[in-house]
């Protein structure tokens, strides 16, 4: 197998701790959870709306207005935006140190994130993100994981391909798609320590990087 040249990271759930449920988002935004059954019933339509937002097809105000209408005004557009803006929480411990160690070992790093303009504008709050050499965001590319084309864009931008790339994501579909295009890819459990999981996976792929 080719040696690993590029370590690629999803952001939410791998580098940045995020809310995992609408209830968590409401708590982070200081809002009550109203009629959770109604909110849950909108799942497929809501996911389609998120897809539009994360590929830059609609802006935040449109996203919030359509989300509010989807639940009959149960949450106002302003409240939807409040939850949306509170969704990013903290950087996972050890991630910035791990990225520095990867660079010290002569490896390239990249972020590949399904995200949106508002969340991307907050990335300066998380030092690990801007330590990475290549930053690829779905709303800028007009592409979203697990679309195979977004992985190909990473290859073109970085000059790395297939077995030279190892990718870490907390969504099984995204991991499966990366493997389908020839990448090494591993799933991360966001409830644990991503830095420890990544370090162990790298070692299994022949990359020995330990946390200080």
Tab-separated table of C-alpha atoms in Angstrom:
chain	number	residue	atom	x	y	z
A	1	UNK	CA	0.000	0.000	0.000
A	2	UNK	CA	1.089	3.587	-0.622
A	3	UNK	CA	2.193	5.569	2.418
A	4	UNK	CA	-0.298	8.018	3.897
A	5	UNK	CA	0.443	11.567	2.734
A	6	UNK	CA	-2.783	13.387	3.680
A	7	UNK	CA	-4.893	13.195	6.839
A	8	UNK	CA	-8.380	14.579	6.146
A	9	UNK	CA	-10.908	15.476	8.834
A	10	UNK	CA	-14.609	16.111	8.984
A	11	UNK	CA	-15.178	19.025	11.385
A	12	UNK	CA	-18.433	18.596	13.346
A	13	UNK	CA	-18.188	15.519	15.563
A	14	UNK	CA	-14.475	15.056	14.829
A	15	UNK	CA	-12.678	18.366	15.436
A	16	UNK	CA	-15.555	20.387	16.890
A	17	UNK	CA	-18.105	19.156	19.415
A	18	UNK	CA	-21.605	19.971	18.144
A	19	UNK	CA	-25.185	19.529	19.255
A	20	UNK	CA	-26.408	16.100	18.209
A	21	UNK	CA	-30.172	16.631	18.529
A	22	UNK	CA	-32.703	19.428	18.199
A	23	UNK	CA	-33.236	19.259	21.973
A	24	UNK	CA	-29.510	19.856	22.550
A	25	UNK	CA	-29.608	22.756	20.113
A	26	UNK	CA	-32.561	24.304	21.922
A	27	UNK	CA	-30.748	23.960	25.247
A	28	UNK	CA	-27.634	25.613	23.786
A	29	UNK	CA	-29.774	28.480	22.462
A	30	UNK	CA	-31.789	28.830	25.684
A	31	UNK	CA	-35.080	27.757	24.084
A	32	UNK	CA	-37.687	25.240	25.232
A	33	UNK	CA	-38.352	22.085	23.216
A	34	UNK	CA	-41.863	22.369	21.783
A	35	UNK	CA	-43.850	19.424	20.404
A	36	UNK	CA	-40.891	17.127	19.658
A	37	UNK	CA	-43.125	14.707	17.722
A	38	UNK	CA	-44.052	17.419	15.211
A	39	UNK	CA	-40.410	18.420	14.816
A	40	UNK	CA	-39.347	14.800	14.294
A	41	UNK	CA	-42.084	14.254	11.694
A	42	UNK	CA	-40.433	16.770	9.363
A	43	UNK	CA	-37.219	14.734	9.159
A	44	UNK	CA	-36.979	13.972	5.410
A	45	UNK	CA	-38.078	17.455	4.311
A	46	UNK	CA	-35.775	19.059	6.879
A	47	UNK	CA	-32.814	17.014	5.661
A	48	UNK	CA	-33.509	18.133	2.084
A	49	UNK	CA	-33.556	21.746	3.281
A	50	UNK	CA	-30.254	21.281	5.124
A	51	UNK	CA	-28.804	19.867	1.901
A	52	UNK	CA	-29.789	23.052	0.031
A	53	UNK	CA	-28.280	25.227	2.748
A	54	UNK	CA	-25.052	23.243	2.973
A	55	UNK	CA	-24.481	23.404	-0.778
A	56	UNK	CA	-25.011	27.166	-0.902
A	57	UNK	CA	-28.301	27.025	-2.803
A	58	UNK	CA	-30.181	29.000	-0.139
A	59	UNK	CA	-29.068	31.515	2.488
A	60	UNK	CA	-29.652	31.403	6.236
A	61	UNK	CA	-32.755	33.606	6.199
A	62	UNK	CA	-34.417	31.393	3.600
A	63	UNK	CA	-33.369	28.293	5.519
A	64	UNK	CA	-34.868	29.677	8.742
A	65	UNK	CA	-38.092	30.876	7.130
A	66	UNK	CA	-38.706	27.573	5.379
A	67	UNK	CA	-37.833	25.585	8.512
A	68	UNK	CA	-40.318	27.656	10.519
A	69	UNK	CA	-43.043	27.167	7.919
A	70	UNK	CA	-42.363	23.434	7.876
A	71	UNK	CA	-43.445	23.212	11.536
A	72	UNK	CA	-46.324	25.679	11.224
A	73	UNK	CA	-44.506	28.453	13.101
A	74	UNK	CA	-43.806	26.242	16.119
A	75	UNK	CA	-40.436	28.010	16.118
A	76	UNK	CA	-40.052	31.452	14.580
A	77	UNK	CA	-37.379	32.053	11.929
A	78	UNK	CA	-35.398	34.015	14.531
A	79	UNK	CA	-35.535	31.068	16.943
A	80	UNK	CA	-34.478	28.661	14.207
A	81	UNK	CA	-31.483	30.898	13.533
A	82	UNK	CA	-30.734	31.045	17.249
A	83	UNK	CA	-30.512	27.255	17.452
A	84	UNK	CA	-28.544	27.110	14.218
A	85	UNK	CA	-26.001	29.633	15.507
A	86	UNK	CA	-25.655	27.789	18.835
A	87	UNK	CA	-25.003	24.395	17.192
A	88	UNK	CA	-21.189	24.556	17.345
A	89	UNK	CA	-19.955	24.047	20.913
A	90	UNK	CA	-16.248	23.525	21.626
A	91	UNK	CA	-13.106	22.126	20.060
A	92	UNK	CA	-12.319	18.548	21.080
A	93	UNK	CA	-9.363	18.258	23.434
A	94	UNK	CA	-6.094	17.293	21.798
A	95	UNK	CA	-7.060	18.041	18.204
A	96	UNK	CA	-4.886	21.096	17.628
A	97	UNK	CA	-1.892	19.322	19.168
A	98	UNK	CA	-2.515	16.285	16.969
A	99	UNK	CA	-2.602	18.416	13.823
A	100	UNK	CA	0.672	20.078	14.788
A	101	UNK	CA	2.214	16.628	15.314
A	102	UNK	CA	1.036	15.513	11.875
A	103	UNK	CA	2.678	18.535	10.275
A	104	UNK	CA	5.833	17.857	12.265
A	105	UNK	CA	5.856	14.335	10.813
A	106	UNK	CA	5.740	15.785	7.306
A	107	UNK	CA	2.088	14.977	6.576
A	108	UNK	CA	-0.478	17.187	4.879
A	109	UNK	CA	-3.837	17.918	6.534
A	110	UNK	CA	-7.249	18.907	5.221
A	111	UNK	CA	-10.755	19.611	6.464
A	112	UNK	CA	-13.715	18.331	4.441
A	113	UNK	CA	-16.947	19.575	5.978
A	114	UNK	CA	-20.646	19.648	5.173
A	115	UNK	CA	-21.310	23.141	6.496
A	116	UNK	CA	-22.802	26.542	5.692
A	117	UNK	CA	-21.807	30.196	5.586
A	118	UNK	CA	-22.834	30.971	9.182
A	119	UNK	CA	-20.983	28.056	10.738
A	120	UNK	CA	-17.960	28.624	8.515
A	121	UNK	CA	-17.795	32.238	9.682
A	122	UNK	CA	-17.313	30.942	13.234
A	123	UNK	CA	-14.373	28.648	12.467
A	124	UNK	CA	-11.937	31.249	13.773
A	125	UNK	CA	-13.162	30.272	17.259
A	126	UNK	CA	-11.596	26.827	16.821
A	127	UNK	CA	-7.799	27.021	16.400
A	128	UNK	CA	-7.455	23.427	15.166
A	129	UNK	CA	-9.377	24.253	11.982
A	130	UNK	CA	-7.062	26.930	10.644
A	131	UNK	CA	-4.004	24.861	11.521
A	132	UNK	CA	-4.973	22.601	8.599
A	133	UNK	CA	-3.339	23.148	5.228
A	134	UNK	CA	-6.438	22.660	3.035
A	135	UNK	CA	-9.981	23.759	3.938
A	136	UNK	CA	-12.868	22.461	1.822
A	137	UNK	CA	-16.423	23.438	2.713
A	138	UNK	CA	-19.581	22.122	1.062
A	139	UNK	CA	-21.287	25.514	0.754
A	140	UNK	CA	-18.294	26.888	-1.154
A	141	UNK	CA	-17.956	23.884	-3.440
A	142	UNK	CA	-21.667	23.378	-4.125
A	143	UNK	CA	-21.059	19.725	-3.270
A	144	UNK	CA	-21.767	17.686	-0.187
A	145	UNK	CA	-20.617	14.393	1.292
A	146	UNK	CA	-21.297	11.575	0.475
A	147	UNK	CA	-21.300	12.765	-3.182
A	148	UNK	CA	-18.201	11.131	-4.702
A	149	UNK	CA	-17.315	14.312	-6.563
A	150	UNK	CA	-16.465	16.174	-3.365
A	151	UNK	CA	-13.801	13.587	-2.530
A	152	UNK	CA	-12.385	13.979	-6.029
A	153	UNK	CA	-12.141	17.731	-5.431
A	154	UNK	CA	-9.950	17.019	-2.395
A	155	UNK	CA	-7.662	14.893	-4.551
A	156	UNK	CA	-7.339	17.609	-7.174
A	157	UNK	CA	-6.661	20.360	-4.633
A	158	UNK	CA	-4.107	18.422	-2.603
A	159	UNK	CA	-2.435	16.320	-5.296
A	160	UNK	CA	-3.024	13.207	-3.179
A	161	UNK	CA	-5.105	10.222	-4.219
A	162	UNK	CA	-6.591	6.956	-3.019
A	163	UNK	CA	-4.507	5.083	-0.488
A	164	UNK	CA	-2.428	8.198	0.218
A	165	UNK	CA	-5.425	9.753	2.007
A	166	UNK	CA	-6.882	8.735	5.349
A	167	UNK	CA	-10.209	10.330	6.294
A	168	UNK	CA	-12.022	10.626	9.624
A	169	UNK	CA	-15.777	11.309	9.832
A	170	UNK	CA	-18.547	10.615	12.332
A	171	UNK	CA	-21.137	9.719	9.652
A	172	UNK	CA	-20.988	6.130	8.329
A	173	UNK	CA	-22.312	7.093	4.878
A	174	UNK	CA	-19.478	9.586	4.437
A	175	UNK	CA	-16.902	7.016	5.541
A	176	UNK	CA	-18.375	4.445	3.138
A	177	UNK	CA	-18.283	6.901	0.230
A	178	UNK	CA	-14.636	7.737	0.939
A	179	UNK	CA	-13.747	4.056	0.906
A	180	UNK	CA	-15.688	3.619	-2.341
A	181	UNK	CA	-13.429	6.156	-4.091
A	182	UNK	CA	-10.317	4.398	-2.824
A	183	UNK	CA	-9.518	6.339	0.326
A	184	UNK	CA	-8.663	4.863	3.676
A	185	UNK	CA	-11.431	6.016	6.006
A	186	UNK	CA	-12.413	5.460	9.629
A	187	UNK	CA	-15.556	6.297	11.616
A	188	UNK	CA	-15.213	8.437	14.741
A	189	UNK	CA	-17.479	8.141	17.777
A	190	UNK	CA	-18.161	11.768	18.782
A	191	UNK	CA	-19.089	10.686	22.297
A	192	UNK	CA	-15.494	9.576	22.906
A	193	UNK	CA	-12.153	11.272	22.345
A	194	UNK	CA	-11.624	11.831	18.600
A	195	UNK	CA	-7.927	12.620	19.140
A	196	UNK	CA	-7.345	9.263	20.818
A	197	UNK	CA	-9.395	7.380	18.220
A	198	UNK	CA	-7.569	9.085	15.362
A	199	UNK	CA	-4.157	8.427	16.897
A	200	UNK	CA	-4.981	4.711	17.228
A	201	UNK	CA	-6.335	4.495	13.674
A	202	UNK	CA	-3.287	6.275	12.266
A	203	UNK	CA	-1.020	3.800	14.018
A	204	UNK	CA	-2.982	0.923	12.457
A	205	UNK	CA	-2.367	2.516	9.046
A	206	UNK	CA	1.358	2.859	9.637
A	207	UNK	CA	1.426	6.462	10.865
A	208	UNK	CA	2.881	6.711	14.358
A	209	UNK	CA	1.863	10.000	15.963
A	210	UNK	CA	1.336	10.220	19.698
A	211	UNK	CA	-0.267	12.931	21.756
A	212	UNK	CA	2.058	14.753	24.127
